[in-house]
């Protein structure tokens, strides 16, 4: 990741490139269980405008929310089919007005709530028709307010107006461009392009806002830019795309067209290690990343740290731009 320092050369202010920084472990919270602040295989995470952190605690069938450093604030949800109940809460995202949308996987619907968990409504039912689902999982909002859902069992992405009216869909089962095996999580970049993790094809695909295929990257493996069952995906304020490379127990990040930039993480239970990173979220200023450490039943967070910058002569700075 390239950042810059401002320098004066010959009376002009120029930006000299710094060496790449690193993501450094900062803290964590959570353990296995059903108590406040405990998790049972959490899957998704989102950051509210006020900095509070929301977690889809999938197998506890609830959403929990916390301060930026993990102090418990509240929760909602239980196992069931009624309003505000879940049968696997697997994905969540914030609408522009601050409401929380949650994918209710085995109830085949999307429910939405206030930021403190008051039930507001739902969209969807089980089926293959427009606006129906067979296991909705990932959810993301565009700047327009339209929202996108990965419809896992139907091998497609569907998208809707802010009020929930069906707008369109794309995808089918397969290995070709625009096909999925199956789609997992979804992210919308500021320019409106839609990125989808195609888990068992070990790749990321991206599309226009209406689903026209634009490109893809990735193959199965452990090398840079390869994946082993990618899950979560998000966009950083640095313009980069971050992917939770689940079975490789690492996070990788890329340019918007898929050029590899960096990675961090190794298997384990220690600080900065993962046992299936499932999803992640970056703060608005890009200075902190939260990662859902699925099988360790916790949230870990990391800070971006620049290397120390040694003083340099004007001649050295000029040489950087030759």
Coordinates of C-alpha atoms in Angstrom, one line a residue:
X1 CA 0.0 0.0 0.0
X2 CA 1.6 3.2 -1.1
X3 CA 1.1 6.5 0.9
X4 CA 2.9 9.8 0.5
X5 CA 4.7 12.5 2.4
X6 CA 4.7 16.2 1.3
X7 CA 8.1 17.7 0.5
X8 CA 9.3 21.0 -0.9
X9 CA 11.6 20.7 -3.9
X10 CA 12.8 23.9 -5.7
X11 CA 9.9 25.9 -4.2
X12 CA 7.3 23.3 -5.2
X13 CA 5.4 21.0 -2.9
X14 CA 5.5 17.5 -4.2
X15 CA 4.4 14.1 -2.9
X16 CA 7.3 11.7 -2.2
X17 CA 6.3 8.0 -2.0
X18 CA 6.8 6.2 1.3
X19 CA 7.7 2.6 1.7
X20 CA 4.7 0.2 2.2
X21 CA 3.3 0.1 5.7
X22 CA 1.9 -3.0 7.5
X23 CA -1.3 -4.1 9.3
X24 CA -0.4 -4.6 12.9
X25 CA -2.4 -6.5 15.5
X26 CA -4.1 -4.1 18.0
X27 CA -6.7 -6.0 20.0
X28 CA -9.6 -8.5 20.1
X29 CA -12.7 -9.5 21.9
X30 CA -14.9 -12.6 22.2
X31 CA -14.9 -16.3 23.0
X32 CA -17.1 -19.2 22.3
X33 CA -20.5 -19.2 24.1
X34 CA -23.9 -17.6 24.4
X35 CA -23.3 -14.8 26.8
X36 CA -23.0 -11.1 26.1
X37 CA -19.9 -10.6 24.0
X38 CA -19.5 -14.2 23.2
X39 CA -20.0 -15.8 19.8
X40 CA -21.0 -19.0 18.1
X41 CA -19.3 -19.0 14.7
X42 CA -19.8 -15.3 13.8
X43 CA -19.8 -14.5 10.1
X44 CA -20.2 -10.8 9.2
X45 CA -19.4 -7.4 10.6
X46 CA -20.3 -3.8 9.8
X47 CA -19.3 -0.4 11.3
X48 CA -21.9 2.2 12.1
X49 CA -21.4 5.9 11.3
X50 CA -20.8 6.5 15.0
X51 CA -18.0 3.9 15.1
X52 CA -19.9 1.2 16.9
X53 CA -19.3 -2.4 15.5
X54 CA -22.1 -4.8 14.7
X55 CA -21.5 -8.5 14.3
X56 CA -23.8 -11.2 12.8
X57 CA -23.5 -13.9 15.5
X58 CA -24.7 -16.5 13.0
X59 CA -25.2 -19.7 15.1
X60 CA -26.5 -17.8 18.2
X61 CA -29.1 -16.4 15.8
X62 CA -28.6 -12.8 16.8
X63 CA -26.8 -9.5 16.2
X64 CA -24.6 -8.0 18.8
X65 CA -23.1 -4.6 18.8
X66 CA -20.1 -3.0 20.6
X67 CA -17.9 0.0 21.0
X68 CA -14.9 0.4 18.7
X69 CA -12.8 -1.6 21.1
X70 CA -15.3 -4.3 21.9
X71 CA -17.3 -3.2 25.0
X72 CA -20.7 -4.8 24.8
X73 CA -23.6 -2.4 24.0
X74 CA -26.6 -4.6 23.1
X75 CA -28.0 -7.4 21.1
X76 CA -31.2 -8.7 19.5
X77 CA -32.5 -11.9 18.0
X78 CA -33.2 -15.6 18.8
X79 CA -33.9 -18.8 17.0
X80 CA -37.3 -18.8 15.2
X81 CA -39.4 -17.7 12.3
X82 CA -41.1 -14.7 13.8
X83 CA -40.3 -11.0 13.4
X84 CA -36.8 -10.2 14.8
X85 CA -36.0 -13.9 15.0
X86 CA -33.4 -15.7 12.9
X87 CA -32.4 -19.1 11.5
X88 CA -28.8 -18.2 10.9
X89 CA -28.0 -14.5 10.8
X90 CA -25.3 -14.5 8.3
X91 CA -24.9 -11.1 6.7
X92 CA -25.5 -7.5 7.7
X93 CA -25.2 -4.0 6.3
X94 CA -26.2 -0.4 7.0
X95 CA -28.6 1.6 4.9
X96 CA -27.8 5.3 4.5
X97 CA -30.4 6.2 7.0
X98 CA -28.7 4.0 9.6
X99 CA -31.1 1.0 9.6
X100 CA -29.5 -2.4 9.9
X101 CA -30.3 -5.1 7.2
X102 CA -29.7 -8.7 8.2
X103 CA -29.8 -11.8 5.9
X104 CA -31.8 -14.5 7.6
X105 CA -30.4 -17.4 5.8
X106 CA -32.6 -20.4 6.5
X107 CA -35.7 -18.3 6.8
X108 CA -35.0 -17.1 3.2
X109 CA -35.5 -13.4 3.9
X110 CA -33.9 -10.1 4.7
X111 CA -35.0 -8.3 7.9
X112 CA -34.3 -4.8 8.8
X113 CA -34.1 -2.9 12.2
X114 CA -33.2 0.3 13.8
X115 CA -29.6 0.6 15.1
X116 CA -30.7 -0.7 18.5
X117 CA -32.6 -3.7 17.1
X118 CA -36.2 -2.5 16.9
X119 CA -37.9 -4.6 14.2
X120 CA -39.0 -2.6 11.1
X121 CA -39.8 -5.2 8.4
X122 CA -38.6 -7.8 6.0
X123 CA -38.3 -8.7 2.4
X124 CA -38.4 -12.1 0.7
X125 CA -39.6 -15.6 0.9
X126 CA -38.4 -19.1 -0.1
X127 CA -38.3 -19.8 -3.8
X128 CA -36.6 -19.1 -7.2
X129 CA -38.7 -16.2 -8.4
X130 CA -37.8 -12.6 -8.5
X131 CA -37.3 -11.3 -4.9
X132 CA -37.3 -14.8 -3.5
X133 CA -34.3 -16.5 -2.0
X134 CA -32.8 -19.8 -1.2
X135 CA -30.3 -18.8 1.4
X136 CA -29.5 -15.1 1.2
X137 CA -26.1 -14.4 2.7
X138 CA -24.1 -11.3 1.7
X139 CA -25.7 -7.9 1.5
X140 CA -24.3 -4.5 0.5
X141 CA -25.7 -1.0 -0.3
X142 CA -24.8 1.2 -3.2
X143 CA -24.5 5.0 -2.9
X144 CA -27.9 5.2 -4.6
X145 CA -29.5 3.3 -1.7
X146 CA -30.1 0.2 -3.9
X147 CA -29.1 -3.0 -2.2
X148 CA -27.5 -6.3 -3.4
X149 CA -27.9 -9.8 -2.0
X150 CA -26.1 -13.0 -2.8
X151 CA -28.8 -15.6 -3.2
X152 CA -26.6 -18.6 -2.4
X153 CA -28.9 -21.6 -3.3
X154 CA -30.1 -19.9 -6.5
X155 CA -26.4 -19.1 -7.5
X156 CA -27.2 -15.5 -8.3
X157 CA -27.1 -11.9 -7.1
X158 CA -30.3 -9.9 -6.8
X159 CA -30.7 -6.2 -6.3
X160 CA -33.5 -4.0 -5.0
X161 CA -34.6 -0.4 -4.6
X162 CA -34.1 1.3 -1.2
X163 CA -37.8 0.3 -0.5
X164 CA -37.2 -3.3 -1.4
X165 CA -38.7 -3.5 -4.9
X166 CA -37.0 -6.0 -7.2
X167 CA -34.8 -4.4 -9.8
X168 CA -32.8 -7.2 -11.4
X169 CA -30.6 -10.3 -11.0
X170 CA -27.7 -12.2 -12.6
X171 CA -25.9 -15.4 -12.3
X172 CA -26.3 -19.2 -12.5
X173 CA -24.4 -22.3 -11.4
X174 CA -21.1 -22.9 -13.2
X175 CA -17.5 -21.9 -13.8
X176 CA -17.9 -19.4 -16.6
X177 CA -17.8 -15.6 -16.4
X178 CA -20.8 -14.4 -14.4
X179 CA -21.5 -17.8 -13.0
X180 CA -21.0 -18.9 -9.4
X181 CA -20.2 -21.9 -7.3
X182 CA -21.8 -20.3 -5.2
X183 CA -21.7 -16.5 -4.5
X184 CA -20.8 -15.7 -0.9
X185 CA -20.4 -12.0 0.0
X186 CA -20.9 -8.9 -2.0
X187 CA -19.5 -5.3 -2.0
X188 CA -20.3 -2.2 -3.9
X189 CA -17.5 0.2 -4.7
X190 CA -18.0 4.0 -4.8
X191 CA -18.1 3.9 -8.6
X192 CA -21.1 1.5 -8.4
X193 CA -19.2 -1.7 -9.5
X194 CA -20.3 -4.8 -7.7
X195 CA -17.7 -7.3 -6.4
X196 CA -18.7 -10.9 -5.4
X197 CA -16.6 -13.7 -3.8
X198 CA -17.2 -16.9 -5.9
X199 CA -16.1 -19.3 -3.2
X200 CA -15.7 -22.7 -4.7
X201 CA -14.3 -21.2 -7.9
X202 CA -11.7 -19.6 -5.7
X203 CA -12.0 -16.2 -7.3
X204 CA -13.5 -12.7 -7.1
X205 CA -15.7 -11.5 -10.0
X206 CA -16.9 -7.9 -10.6
X207 CA -19.7 -6.4 -12.5
X208 CA -21.5 -3.2 -13.4
X209 CA -24.3 -2.1 -11.1
X210 CA -26.8 -4.0 -13.4
X211 CA -24.7 -7.2 -13.5
X212 CA -22.7 -6.9 -16.8
X213 CA -19.5 -8.9 -16.3
X214 CA -16.3 -6.7 -16.1
X215 CA -13.6 -8.9 -14.8
X216 CA -12.3 -11.5 -12.4
X217 CA -9.1 -12.7 -10.6
X218 CA -8.0 -15.6 -8.5
X219 CA -7.5 -19.4 -8.7
X220 CA -7.1 -22.1 -6.2
X221 CA -3.8 -22.1 -4.3
X222 CA -1.7 -20.5 -1.6
X223 CA 0.3 -18.0 -3.6
X224 CA -0.2 -14.3 -3.7
X225 CA -3.5 -13.6 -5.4
X226 CA -4.7 -17.1 -5.1
X227 CA -7.5 -18.3 -2.8
X228 CA -8.8 -21.2 -0.8
X229 CA -12.5 -20.6 -0.5
X230 CA -12.7 -16.8 -0.2
X231 CA -15.6 -15.4 1.8
X232 CA -15.9 -11.8 2.9
X233 CA -15.0 -8.8 0.8
X234 CA -14.9 -5.0 1.5
X235 CA -13.6 -1.7 0.1
X236 CA -11.1 0.5 1.9
X237 CA -10.8 4.3 1.8
X238 CA -7.4 3.7 0.2
X239 CA -9.3 2.4 -2.9
X240 CA -8.2 -1.2 -2.4
X241 CA -10.3 -4.3 -2.3
X242 CA -9.8 -6.6 0.8
X243 CA -10.7 -10.3 0.7
X244 CA -11.0 -12.8 3.5
X245 CA -9.1 -15.8 2.2
X246 CA -10.8 -18.3 4.5
X247 CA -8.9 -21.6 4.3
X248 CA -5.6 -19.8 3.8
X249 CA -6.2 -18.0 7.1
X250 CA -5.2 -14.6 5.8
X251 CA -6.5 -11.3 4.4
X252 CA -5.3 -10.3 1.0
X253 CA -5.8 -6.9 -0.6
X254 CA -5.8 -5.8 -4.3
X255 CA -6.3 -2.9 -6.7
X256 CA -9.8 -2.5 -8.0
X257 CA -8.9 -4.6 -11.0
X258 CA -7.3 -7.4 -9.0
X259 CA -3.6 -6.7 -8.9
X260 CA -2.1 -8.1 -5.7
X261 CA -0.9 -5.6 -3.2
X262 CA -0.4 -7.3 0.2
X263 CA -1.6 -9.8 2.8
X264 CA -1.4 -10.6 6.5
X265 CA -2.4 -13.5 8.8
X266 CA -1.4 -17.1 9.6
X267 CA -3.3 -20.1 11.0
X268 CA -3.6 -20.3 14.8
X269 CA -5.3 -19.0 17.9
X270 CA -2.7 -16.4 18.9
X271 CA -2.8 -12.6 18.4
X272 CA -3.1 -11.8 14.7
X273 CA -3.7 -15.4 13.8
X274 CA -6.9 -16.8 12.3
X275 CA -9.0 -20.0 12.1
X276 CA -11.1 -19.1 9.1
X277 CA -11.4 -15.3 8.7
X278 CA -14.9 -14.9 7.4
X279 CA -15.4 -11.2 6.8
X280 CA -13.9 -7.8 7.6
X281 CA -14.7 -4.1 7.8
X282 CA -12.5 -1.0 7.6
X283 CA -13.1 2.2 9.4
X284 CA -14.0 5.3 7.3
X285 CA -10.5 6.7 7.6
X286 CA -8.8 3.4 6.7
X287 CA -6.8 3.3 9.9
X288 CA -8.3 0.2 11.4
X289 CA -9.5 -3.2 10.1
X290 CA -11.9 -5.5 12.0
X291 CA -11.8 -9.2 11.1
X292 CA -14.3 -11.9 12.0
X293 CA -12.2 -14.9 13.2
X294 CA -15.0 -17.5 12.6
X295 CA -13.8 -20.7 14.3
X296 CA -11.9 -18.8 17.1
X297 CA -15.3 -17.1 18.0
X298 CA -13.8 -13.6 18.2
X299 CA -13.2 -10.3 16.5
X300 CA -9.6 -9.2 15.9
X301 CA -8.7 -5.7 14.9
X302 CA -5.6 -4.2 13.3
X303 CA -4.1 -0.8 12.7
X304 CA -2.3 0.5 9.7
X305 CA 1.3 1.4 10.6
X306 CA 3.7 3.4 8.5
X307 CA 7.4 2.6 8.6
X308 CA 9.7 5.1 10.2
X309 CA 10.9 7.7 7.7
X310 CA 14.5 8.7 7.8
X311 CA 15.5 12.3 6.9
X312 CA 16.5 12.7 3.3
X313 CA 18.3 15.3 1.3
X314 CA 16.7 17.3 -1.4
X315 CA 18.9 15.4 -3.9
X316 CA 17.5 12.1 -2.7
X317 CA 13.9 13.4 -3.0
X318 CA 14.6 14.7 -6.5
X319 CA 16.0 11.2 -7.4
X320 CA 12.6 9.6 -6.5
X321 CA 11.0 11.5 -9.4
X322 CA 13.5 10.9 -12.1

